[in-house]
Tab-separated table of C-alpha atoms in Angstrom:
chain	number	residue	atom	x	y	z
L	29	MET	CA	9.380	-14.630	-2.535
L	30	ALA	CA	11.382	-17.757	-1.582
L	31	GLY	CA	10.060	-20.072	0.959
L	32	LEU	CA	6.441	-18.237	0.720
L	33	ILE	CA	3.433	-20.641	0.259
L	34	LYS	CA	1.816	-20.187	-3.153
L	35	PRO	CA	-1.376	-18.365	-2.314
L	36	LEU	CA	0.474	-16.110	-0.037
L	37	ASN	CA	3.037	-15.382	-2.394
L	38	ASN	CA	0.338	-14.656	-5.048
L	39	VAL	CA	-1.013	-12.016	-2.663
L	40	TYR	CA	2.460	-10.454	-2.436
L	41	GLU	CA	3.174	-10.289	-6.076
L	42	GLN	CA	-0.115	-8.675	-6.665
L	43	PHE	CA	0.485	-6.019	-4.038
L	44	ARG	CA	4.095	-5.549	-5.230
L	45	CYS	CA	2.614	-4.251	-8.639
L	46	LEU	CA	0.939	-1.643	-7.141
L	47	PRO	CA	2.574	1.786	-7.108
L	48	GLY	CA	4.416	2.956	-3.953
L	49	ILE	CA	4.353	-0.362	-2.281
L	50	GLY	CA	7.829	-2.064	-2.035
L	51	ASN	CA	8.726	-5.603	-1.042
L	52	LYS	CA	8.453	-4.958	2.609
L	53	SER	CA	4.990	-3.559	2.306
L	54	ALA	CA	3.678	-5.984	0.036
L	55	MET	CA	4.744	-8.714	2.405
L	56	ARG	CA	3.396	-6.953	5.271
L	57	LEU	CA	0.169	-6.374	3.350
L	58	ALA	CA	-0.142	-10.067	2.360
L	59	TYR	CA	0.135	-11.324	5.956
L	60	HIS	CA	-2.232	-8.685	6.953
L	61	ILE	CA	-4.826	-10.220	4.311
L	62	ILE	CA	-4.415	-13.535	5.987
L	63	ASP	CA	-5.335	-11.905	9.436
L	64	MET	CA	-8.493	-10.219	8.157
L	65	SER	CA	-11.808	-12.014	8.476
L	66	ASP	CA	-13.102	-13.557	5.418
L	67	ASP	CA	-15.828	-10.973	5.267
L	68	GLU	CA	-13.456	-8.098	5.296
L	69	VAL	CA	-11.539	-9.754	2.364
L	70	ARG	CA	-14.880	-10.395	0.637
L	71	ARG	CA	-15.388	-6.699	1.202
L	72	LEU	CA	-12.128	-5.495	0.113
L	73	ALA	CA	-12.221	-7.419	-3.184
L	74	ASP	CA	-15.980	-6.528	-3.875
L	75	THR	CA	-15.045	-2.924	-3.365
L	76	LEU	CA	-12.447	-3.296	-6.005
L	77	LEU	CA	-14.634	-5.046	-8.561
L	78	GLN	CA	-17.515	-2.683	-7.792
L	79	ALA	CA	-15.202	0.765	-8.605
L	80	LYS	CA	-13.768	-0.879	-11.679
L	81	ARG	CA	-17.457	-1.849	-12.762
L	82	GLU	CA	-19.185	1.548	-11.908
L	83	ILE	CA	-16.787	4.146	-12.581
L	84	ARG	CA	-16.606	5.705	-16.097
L	85	PHE	CA	-15.732	8.882	-17.908
L	86	CYS	CA	-17.961	11.851	-18.016
L	87	ARG	CA	-19.203	12.113	-21.555
L	88	GLU	CA	-18.534	15.928	-21.285
L	89	CYS	CA	-15.270	16.430	-19.482
L	90	PHE	CA	-13.803	12.871	-19.196
L	91	ASN	CA	-13.250	13.197	-15.417
L	92	LEU	CA	-14.350	10.128	-13.450
L	93	THR	CA	-17.948	9.467	-12.604
L	94	ASP	CA	-20.404	6.737	-11.472
L	95	SER	CA	-23.074	8.136	-13.761
L	96	ASP	CA	-23.100	9.466	-17.534
L	97	VAL	CA	-22.303	12.949	-16.830
L	98	CYS	CA	-20.137	14.056	-13.697
L	99	ASP	CA	-21.691	16.173	-10.746
L	100	VAL	CA	-19.580	19.149	-12.013
L	101	CYS	CA	-20.862	19.161	-15.503
L	102	ARG	CA	-24.487	18.600	-14.363
L	103	ASP	CA	-24.248	21.719	-11.842
L	104	GLY	CA	-26.203	24.433	-13.448
L	105	GLN	CA	-24.523	26.960	-10.677
L	106	ARG	CA	-20.969	26.415	-12.324
L	107	ASP	CA	-19.827	28.725	-15.100
L	108	HIS	CA	-19.747	26.225	-18.272
L	109	GLY	CA	-17.991	29.091	-20.271
L	110	ILE	CA	-14.892	28.633	-18.485
L	111	ILE	CA	-13.183	25.165	-19.008
L	112	CYS	CA	-10.003	24.115	-16.999
L	113	VAL	CA	-7.988	21.506	-18.653
L	114	VAL	CA	-5.967	19.140	-16.523
L	115	GLU	CA	-4.016	16.080	-16.994
L	116	GLN	CA	-5.599	13.663	-14.728
L	117	PRO	CA	-8.863	13.234	-12.620
L	118	GLN	CA	-6.580	13.833	-9.585
L	119	ASP	CA	-5.690	17.321	-10.641
L	120	ALA	CA	-9.409	18.180	-11.026
L	121	MET	CA	-9.951	16.730	-7.524
L	122	ALA	CA	-7.278	19.025	-6.204
L	123	MET	CA	-8.485	22.003	-8.000
L	124	GLU	CA	-11.883	21.158	-6.412
L	125	ARG	CA	-10.366	21.043	-2.890
L	126	SER	CA	-8.857	24.500	-3.524
L	127	ARG	CA	-12.273	25.831	-3.936
L	128	GLY	CA	-10.980	28.466	-6.122
L	129	PHE	CA	-12.563	27.526	-9.421
L	130	ALA	CA	-16.382	27.747	-10.324
L	131	GLY	CA	-15.964	26.606	-14.018
L	132	VAL	CA	-15.950	23.085	-15.449
L	133	TYR	CA	-13.073	20.753	-16.398
L	134	HIS	CA	-11.539	18.885	-19.278
L	135	VAL	CA	-9.388	15.860	-18.501
L	136	LEU	CA	-6.903	15.121	-20.984
L	137	HIS	CA	-6.151	11.629	-19.508
L	138	GLY	CA	-2.193	12.414	-19.715
L	139	CYS	CA	0.266	14.864	-21.434
L	140	LEU	CA	2.216	14.980	-24.325
L	141	SER	CA	5.389	12.635	-24.033
L	142	PRO	CA	6.880	11.521	-27.160
L	143	LEU	CA	9.536	9.135	-25.531
L	144	ASP	CA	6.437	7.188	-24.306
L	145	GLY	CA	4.849	7.480	-27.526
L	146	ILE	CA	1.953	9.668	-26.210
L	147	GLY	CA	1.044	12.237	-29.012
L	148	PRO	CA	-2.114	14.450	-29.438
L	149	ASP	CA	-4.014	11.605	-30.438
L	150	GLU	CA	-3.467	9.735	-27.185
L	151	LEU	CA	-5.166	12.483	-25.239
L	152	ARG	CA	-8.720	13.870	-25.028
L	153	ILE	CA	-7.795	16.663	-27.273
L	154	LYS	CA	-10.279	16.183	-30.141
L	155	GLU	CA	-12.943	16.100	-27.620
L	156	LEU	CA	-11.968	19.559	-26.264
L	157	LEU	CA	-11.975	21.134	-29.650
L	158	LEU	CA	-15.667	19.495	-30.201
L	159	ARG	CA	-16.771	21.228	-26.963
L	160	LEU	CA	-15.377	24.696	-28.243
L	161	GLU	CA	-16.975	24.081	-31.364
L	162	ARG	CA	-20.551	23.774	-29.621
L	163	GLY	CA	-19.959	27.172	-28.510
L	164	GLY	CA	-20.446	29.062	-25.268
L	165	VAL	CA	-16.729	28.700	-24.066
L	166	LYS	CA	-15.004	32.152	-23.366
L	167	GLU	CA	-11.892	30.773	-21.652
L	168	VAL	CA	-9.673	27.846	-21.645
L	169	ILE	CA	-7.331	27.603	-18.496
L	170	LEU	CA	-4.548	25.226	-19.232
L	171	ALA	CA	-3.799	23.834	-15.810
L	172	THR	CA	-1.372	20.880	-16.721
L	173	ASN	CA	1.637	20.256	-14.636
L	174	SER	CA	4.348	22.568	-14.312
L	175	ASN	CA	6.915	19.983	-15.470
L	176	VAL	CA	8.541	19.502	-18.828
L	177	GLU	CA	5.626	17.609	-20.322
L	178	GLY	CA	3.024	19.466	-18.664
L	179	GLU	CA	4.527	22.700	-20.269
L	180	ALA	CA	4.838	21.391	-23.625
L	181	THR	CA	1.212	20.186	-23.514
L	182	ALA	CA	-0.045	23.637	-22.343
L	183	ALA	CA	2.277	25.399	-25.301
L	184	TYR	CA	0.825	22.819	-27.848
L	185	LEU	CA	-2.737	23.619	-26.821
L	186	ALA	CA	-2.359	27.211	-26.478
L	187	GLN	CA	-1.089	27.155	-30.315
L	188	LEU	CA	-4.086	24.643	-31.494
L	189	LEU	CA	-6.681	26.797	-29.428
L	190	ARG	CA	-5.433	30.437	-30.789
L	191	PRO	CA	-7.755	30.387	-33.803
L	192	GLN	CA	-10.695	29.343	-32.061
L	193	GLY	CA	-11.457	32.928	-30.623
L	194	VAL	CA	-11.729	32.043	-26.859
L	195	ILE	CA	-9.286	33.368	-24.099
L	196	VAL	CA	-6.493	30.956	-23.321
L	197	SER	CA	-4.640	31.204	-20.024
L	198	ARG	CA	-2.140	29.287	-18.107
L	199	ILE	CA	-2.273	29.057	-14.481
L	200	ALA	CA	0.436	31.080	-12.631
L	201	ARG	CA	3.842	29.592	-11.809
L	202	GLY	CA	5.581	31.033	-8.608
L	203	LEU	CA	6.615	30.521	-5.187
L	204	PRO	CA	4.376	28.071	-3.320
L	205	MET	CA	2.267	29.578	-0.393
L	206	GLY	CA	4.413	29.082	2.660
L	207	GLY	CA	7.511	28.422	0.590
L	208	ASP	CA	10.882	29.831	1.551
L	209	LEU	CA	12.817	31.838	-1.109
L	210	GLU	CA	15.982	30.207	-0.001
L	211	TYR	CA	14.738	26.992	-0.936
L	212	ALA	CA	13.157	27.532	-4.142
L	213	ASP	CA	14.587	26.128	-7.256
L	214	GLU	CA	15.846	28.805	-9.714
L	215	VAL	CA	13.438	28.088	-12.584
L	216	THR	CA	10.351	28.745	-9.938
L	217	LEU	CA	11.966	32.015	-8.739
L	218	ALA	CA	12.665	33.196	-12.339
L	219	LYS	CA	9.089	32.419	-13.129
L	220	ALA	CA	7.820	34.190	-9.751
L	221	LEU	CA	9.843	37.274	-10.689
L	222	GLU	CA	8.662	37.345	-14.231
L	223	ASN	CA	4.917	37.168	-13.218
L	224	ARG	CA	5.255	39.335	-10.573
L	225	THR	CA	1.853	41.456	-9.746
L	226	ARG	CA	1.897	45.083	-9.166
L	227	ILE	CA	0.593	46.255	-5.391
L	228	SER	CA	0.604	50.034	-6.043
L	229	GLY	CA	1.900	52.861	-7.818
H	16	MET	CA	-12.761	11.857	1.204
H	17	ALA	CA	-14.705	15.023	0.169
H	18	GLY	CA	-15.577	15.404	-3.423
H	19	LEU	CA	-14.726	11.719	-4.224
H	20	ILE	CA	-17.433	9.742	-6.312
H	21	LYS	CA	-18.809	6.889	-4.163
H	22	PRO	CA	-17.194	3.843	-5.729
H	23	LEU	CA	-13.894	5.382	-5.734
H	24	ASN	CA	-14.075	6.825	-2.108
H	25	ASN	CA	-15.096	3.257	-0.964
H	26	VAL	CA	-11.641	1.991	-2.523
H	27	TYR	CA	-9.990	4.675	-0.788
H	28	GLU	CA	-11.572	3.944	2.415
H	29	GLN	CA	-10.614	0.159	2.141
H	30	PHE	CA	-7.066	0.704	1.215
H	31	ARG	CA	-6.750	3.403	4.313
H	32	CYS	CA	-7.481	0.835	6.630
H	33	LEU	CA	-4.572	-1.475	5.650
H	34	PRO	CA	-1.243	-1.243	7.522
H	35	GLY	CA	1.010	1.433	6.355
H	36	ILE	CA	-1.104	3.005	3.838
H	37	GLY	CA	-1.765	6.625	4.490
H	38	ASN	CA	-4.359	8.965	2.996
H	39	LYS	CA	-2.102	9.906	0.093
H	40	SER	CA	-0.967	6.263	-0.532
H	41	ALA	CA	-4.745	4.970	-0.300
H	42	MET	CA	-5.528	7.900	-2.824
H	43	ARG	CA	-2.887	7.132	-5.290
H	44	LEU	CA	-3.750	3.086	-5.124
H	45	ALA	CA	-7.458	3.957	-5.607
H	46	TYR	CA	-6.783	5.862	-8.705
H	47	HIS	CA	-4.558	3.306	-9.675
H	48	ILE	CA	-7.415	0.415	-9.579
H	49	ILE	CA	-9.358	2.828	-11.895
H	50	ASP	CA	-6.198	2.741	-14.225
H	51	MET	CA	-5.916	-1.042	-14.334
H	52	SER	CA	-7.797	-3.212	-16.814
H	53	ASP	CA	-10.753	-5.130	-15.981
H	54	ASP	CA	-8.793	-8.399	-16.089
H	55	GLU	CA	-6.259	-7.100	-13.874
H	56	VAL	CA	-8.627	-5.835	-11.006
H	57	ARG	CA	-10.438	-9.364	-11.282
H	58	ARG	CA	-7.070	-11.150	-10.776
H	59	LEU	CA	-6.310	-8.897	-7.919
H	60	ALA	CA	-9.689	-9.599	-6.200
H	61	ASP	CA	-9.437	-13.375	-6.886
H	62	THR	CA	-5.984	-13.591	-5.651
H	63	LEU	CA	-7.092	-11.980	-2.284
H	64	LEU	CA	-10.106	-14.206	-2.029
H	65	GLN	CA	-8.219	-17.436	-2.945
H	66	ALA	CA	-5.636	-16.908	-0.347
H	67	LYS	CA	-7.986	-16.259	2.323
H	68	ARG	CA	-9.921	-19.579	1.022
H	69	GLU	CA	-6.788	-21.633	1.042
H	70	ILE	CA	-4.533	-20.718	3.766
H	71	ARG	CA	-4.810	-22.154	6.866
H	72	PHE	CA	-2.606	-23.113	9.955
H	73	CYS	CA	-0.465	-26.181	10.059
H	74	ARG	CA	-1.923	-28.827	12.610
H	75	GLU	CA	1.500	-29.450	13.994
H	76	CYS	CA	3.146	-25.953	14.463
H	77	PHE	CA	0.384	-23.420	13.453
H	78	ASN	CA	2.452	-21.827	10.779
H	79	LEU	CA	0.407	-20.844	7.437
H	80	THR	CA	0.071	-23.497	5.055
H	81	ASP	CA	-2.123	-24.541	1.975
H	82	SER	CA	-2.209	-28.023	3.129
H	83	ASP	CA	-2.745	-29.924	6.532
H	84	VAL	CA	0.637	-29.989	7.474
H	85	CYS	CA	3.278	-27.255	6.434
H	86	ASP	CA	6.455	-27.946	4.406
H	87	VAL	CA	8.955	-27.785	7.538
H	88	CYS	CA	6.727	-30.209	9.501
H	89	ARG	CA	6.581	-32.565	6.706
H	90	ASP	CA	10.243	-32.404	6.055
H	91	GLY	CA	12.026	-35.621	7.243
H	92	GLN	CA	15.213	-34.238	7.076
H	93	ARG	CA	14.647	-31.817	9.595
H	94	ASP	CA	15.228	-32.133	13.390
H	95	HIS	CA	11.801	-32.805	15.091
H	96	GLY	CA	13.531	-32.714	18.374
H	97	ILE	CA	14.248	-28.997	18.243
H	98	ILE	CA	11.368	-26.474	18.345
H	99	CYS	CA	11.825	-22.783	17.653
H	100	VAL	CA	8.989	-21.118	19.094
H	101	VAL	CA	8.108	-17.692	17.513
H	102	GLU	CA	5.481	-14.948	17.906
H	103	GLN	CA	4.154	-14.629	14.014
H	104	PRO	CA	4.392	-16.555	10.921
H	105	GLN	CA	6.511	-13.774	9.601
H	106	ASP	CA	9.113	-14.732	11.975
H	107	ALA	CA	9.417	-18.264	11.015
H	108	MET	CA	9.852	-17.081	7.463
H	109	ALA	CA	12.671	-14.697	8.588
H	110	MET	CA	14.397	-17.740	10.452
H	111	GLU	CA	14.042	-19.702	7.346
H	112	ARG	CA	15.492	-17.074	5.212
H	113	SER	CA	18.699	-16.920	7.519
H	114	ARG	CA	19.085	-20.592	6.565
H	115	GLY	CA	20.648	-20.941	10.134
H	116	PHE	CA	17.857	-23.539	11.655
H	117	ALA	CA	17.078	-26.994	10.968
H	118	GLY	CA	14.798	-27.764	13.386
H	119	VAL	CA	10.795	-27.231	13.388
H	120	TYR	CA	8.785	-24.244	14.786
H	121	HIS	CA	5.927	-23.358	16.800
H	122	VAL	CA	4.036	-20.329	15.969
H	123	LEU	CA	2.166	-18.604	19.150
H	124	HIS	CA	0.065	-16.256	16.934
H	125	GLY	CA	1.003	-13.242	19.301
H	126	CYS	CA	2.582	-12.670	22.611
H	127	LEU	CA	1.464	-11.731	26.190
H	128	SER	CA	0.063	-8.413	26.393
H	129	PRO	CA	-2.232	-7.952	29.201
H	130	LEU	CA	-3.228	-4.466	28.348
H	131	ASP	CA	-4.541	-5.662	24.761
H	132	GLY	CA	-6.263	-8.572	26.835
H	133	ILE	CA	-3.889	-11.364	25.442
H	134	GLY	CA	-3.166	-14.099	28.190
H	135	PRO	CA	-1.893	-17.376	27.724
H	136	ASP	CA	-5.017	-18.763	26.709
H	137	GLU	CA	-5.245	-16.679	23.449
H	138	LEU	CA	-1.740	-17.859	22.241
H	139	ARG	CA	-0.852	-21.365	20.973
H	140	ILE	CA	0.786	-22.474	24.156
H	141	LYS	CA	-1.500	-25.391	25.074
H	142	GLU	CA	-0.628	-26.882	21.689
H	143	LEU	CA	2.954	-26.672	22.344
H	144	LEU	CA	2.632	-28.395	25.761
H	145	LEU	CA	0.870	-30.926	23.571
H	146	ARG	CA	3.577	-31.476	21.354
H	147	LEU	CA	6.139	-31.835	24.154
H	148	GLU	CA	3.813	-34.337	25.860
H	149	ARG	CA	4.066	-36.342	22.822
H	150	GLY	CA	7.741	-36.700	23.517
H	151	GLY	CA	10.760	-36.756	21.281
H	152	VAL	CA	11.562	-33.073	21.762
H	153	LYS	CA	15.099	-32.219	23.509
H	154	GLU	CA	15.025	-28.444	23.018
H	155	VAL	CA	12.602	-25.696	22.719
H	156	ILE	CA	14.266	-22.222	21.429
H	157	LEU	CA	12.251	-19.174	22.583
H	158	ALA	CA	12.622	-16.897	19.568
H	159	THR	CA	10.051	-14.312	20.651
H	160	ASN	CA	10.822	-10.722	19.773
H	161	SER	CA	13.261	-8.674	22.024
H	162	ASN	CA	10.887	-6.007	23.192
H	163	VAL	CA	8.918	-6.020	26.295
H	164	GLU	CA	6.139	-8.113	25.539
H	165	GLY	CA	8.228	-10.732	23.567
H	166	GLU	CA	10.624	-10.897	26.546
H	167	ALA	CA	7.664	-11.325	28.845
H	168	THR	CA	6.492	-14.079	26.919
H	169	ALA	CA	9.737	-15.875	26.761
H	170	ALA	CA	10.141	-15.601	30.507
H	171	TYR	CA	6.408	-16.668	30.825
H	172	LEU	CA	7.122	-19.936	28.839
H	173	ALA	CA	10.681	-20.506	30.115
H	174	GLN	CA	8.943	-21.028	33.562
H	175	LEU	CA	6.216	-22.990	32.256
H	176	LEU	CA	8.651	-25.275	30.310
H	177	ARG	CA	11.050	-25.836	33.215
H	178	PRO	CA	9.131	-28.892	34.763
H	179	GLN	CA	8.935	-30.687	31.073
H	180	GLY	CA	12.508	-31.824	31.088
H	181	VAL	CA	13.508	-30.319	28.017
H	182	ILE	CA	16.271	-27.931	27.237
H	183	VAL	CA	14.729	-24.336	27.082
H	184	SER	CA	16.958	-21.642	25.343
H	185	ARG	CA	16.380	-17.834	24.310
H	186	ILE	CA	17.793	-16.522	20.873
H	187	ALA	CA	20.994	-14.287	21.687
H	188	ARG	CA	20.484	-10.501	21.933
H	189	GLY	CA	23.366	-8.427	21.110
H	190	LEU	CA	24.629	-5.865	18.328
H	191	PRO	CA	23.081	-6.503	15.029
H	192	MET	CA	25.666	-7.673	12.330
H	193	GLY	CA	26.953	-4.369	10.619
H	194	GLY	CA	25.762	-2.218	13.405
H	195	ASP	CA	27.739	0.593	14.782
H	196	LEU	CA	28.629	0.542	18.615
H	197	GLU	CA	28.323	4.306	18.447
H	198	TYR	CA	24.548	4.022	17.367
H	199	ALA	CA	23.364	1.045	19.503
H	200	ASP	CA	20.787	1.669	22.291
H	201	GLU	CA	21.871	0.987	25.999
H	202	VAL	CA	19.928	-2.115	26.717
H	203	THR	CA	21.399	-3.622	23.321
H	204	LEU	CA	24.829	-2.753	24.614
H	205	ALA	CA	24.414	-3.927	28.114
H	206	LYS	CA	23.040	-7.262	26.641
H	207	ALA	CA	25.879	-7.514	24.000
H	208	LEU	CA	28.364	-7.338	26.778
H	209	GLU	CA	26.541	-9.483	29.249
H	210	ASN	CA	26.386	-12.458	26.741
H	211	ARG	CA	29.815	-11.900	25.232
H	212	THR	CA	31.534	-15.236	23.904
H	213	ARG	CA	35.107	-15.951	24.643
H	214	ILE	CA	37.244	-16.088	21.901
H	215	SER	CA	40.727	-17.295	23.276
H	216	GLY	CA	42.548	-17.941	26.770
């Protein structure tokens, strides 16, 4: 930004490249860095470098981990016969927060997006097939996002996994809990109706 | 956050301490750091450390600079007889952007705030008086913020500077340019009325 001294402008430019940080936030953060103590800035910088150095992908499921195999894959209590396929590590984390899943994960690291040049080879699909080949898997739950790319990825995987002799399922789409019918979009409502569950009779 | 691997959680906690970054943004940024290349993270960390190392206060006006005296104070074209007193370096920067001021600055680094334990000794007020003692100053413009603390600081400085034999002025308070009368608060409107300027007659 014009009029900013060079080292401060460098910080501003770096922050501006981060997601969700606009010009004003970047400027505010840059000035905040100057107000922080030397120790605090050193700790911030070290934390970033350490995370980058220590975090890698789990050899099994490609979720993030700081060891060779992630905590979920190492956990003997969990059902290794059910694999939940998600797009990103964040998605696996959201699943964990819901406490609704006791199986293991497989992180694709993206979704099919031909416009962005992302085809099956750019995702961890080969690795999923290798896990199935090793046997012991009863069900694959496709938990990609419920948007166009996520649905396309789920459809592609469903077809690919059909000959593997495992159950393939898709997470339910419907009205979010606490969601008002009045404000739901048409596609969600149509899905909610289509996937209705019988209560009695 | 629960369920997050340690190095990632550390990044999350660091980001969460920054101003304007909530839990969700901190999480998004933490995952973004992992997605960045080693070089990019190294550059980000280095930029922060470099800024912290190189930026100091101008010996004259206490604005931020990467040399001994800031660009404004070194500029012979500017009127060193008019000092604009601001709370923070950001305020001097905002003034510079307006291109409406050709004098020099004095940055207090805060405003009087007894509740936060900030009295005159915590601000660069002594240094302002020293500048006036050296002579050559015709006018001091008090450009502290237009909130309670800023007004109190301006009132305090006005009284302190009265015996110094310089003109002391306060920036105008009124309706912001492009501001609707309808949406202006009462105090702003009262000030705008009180400080009205005669157009003719």
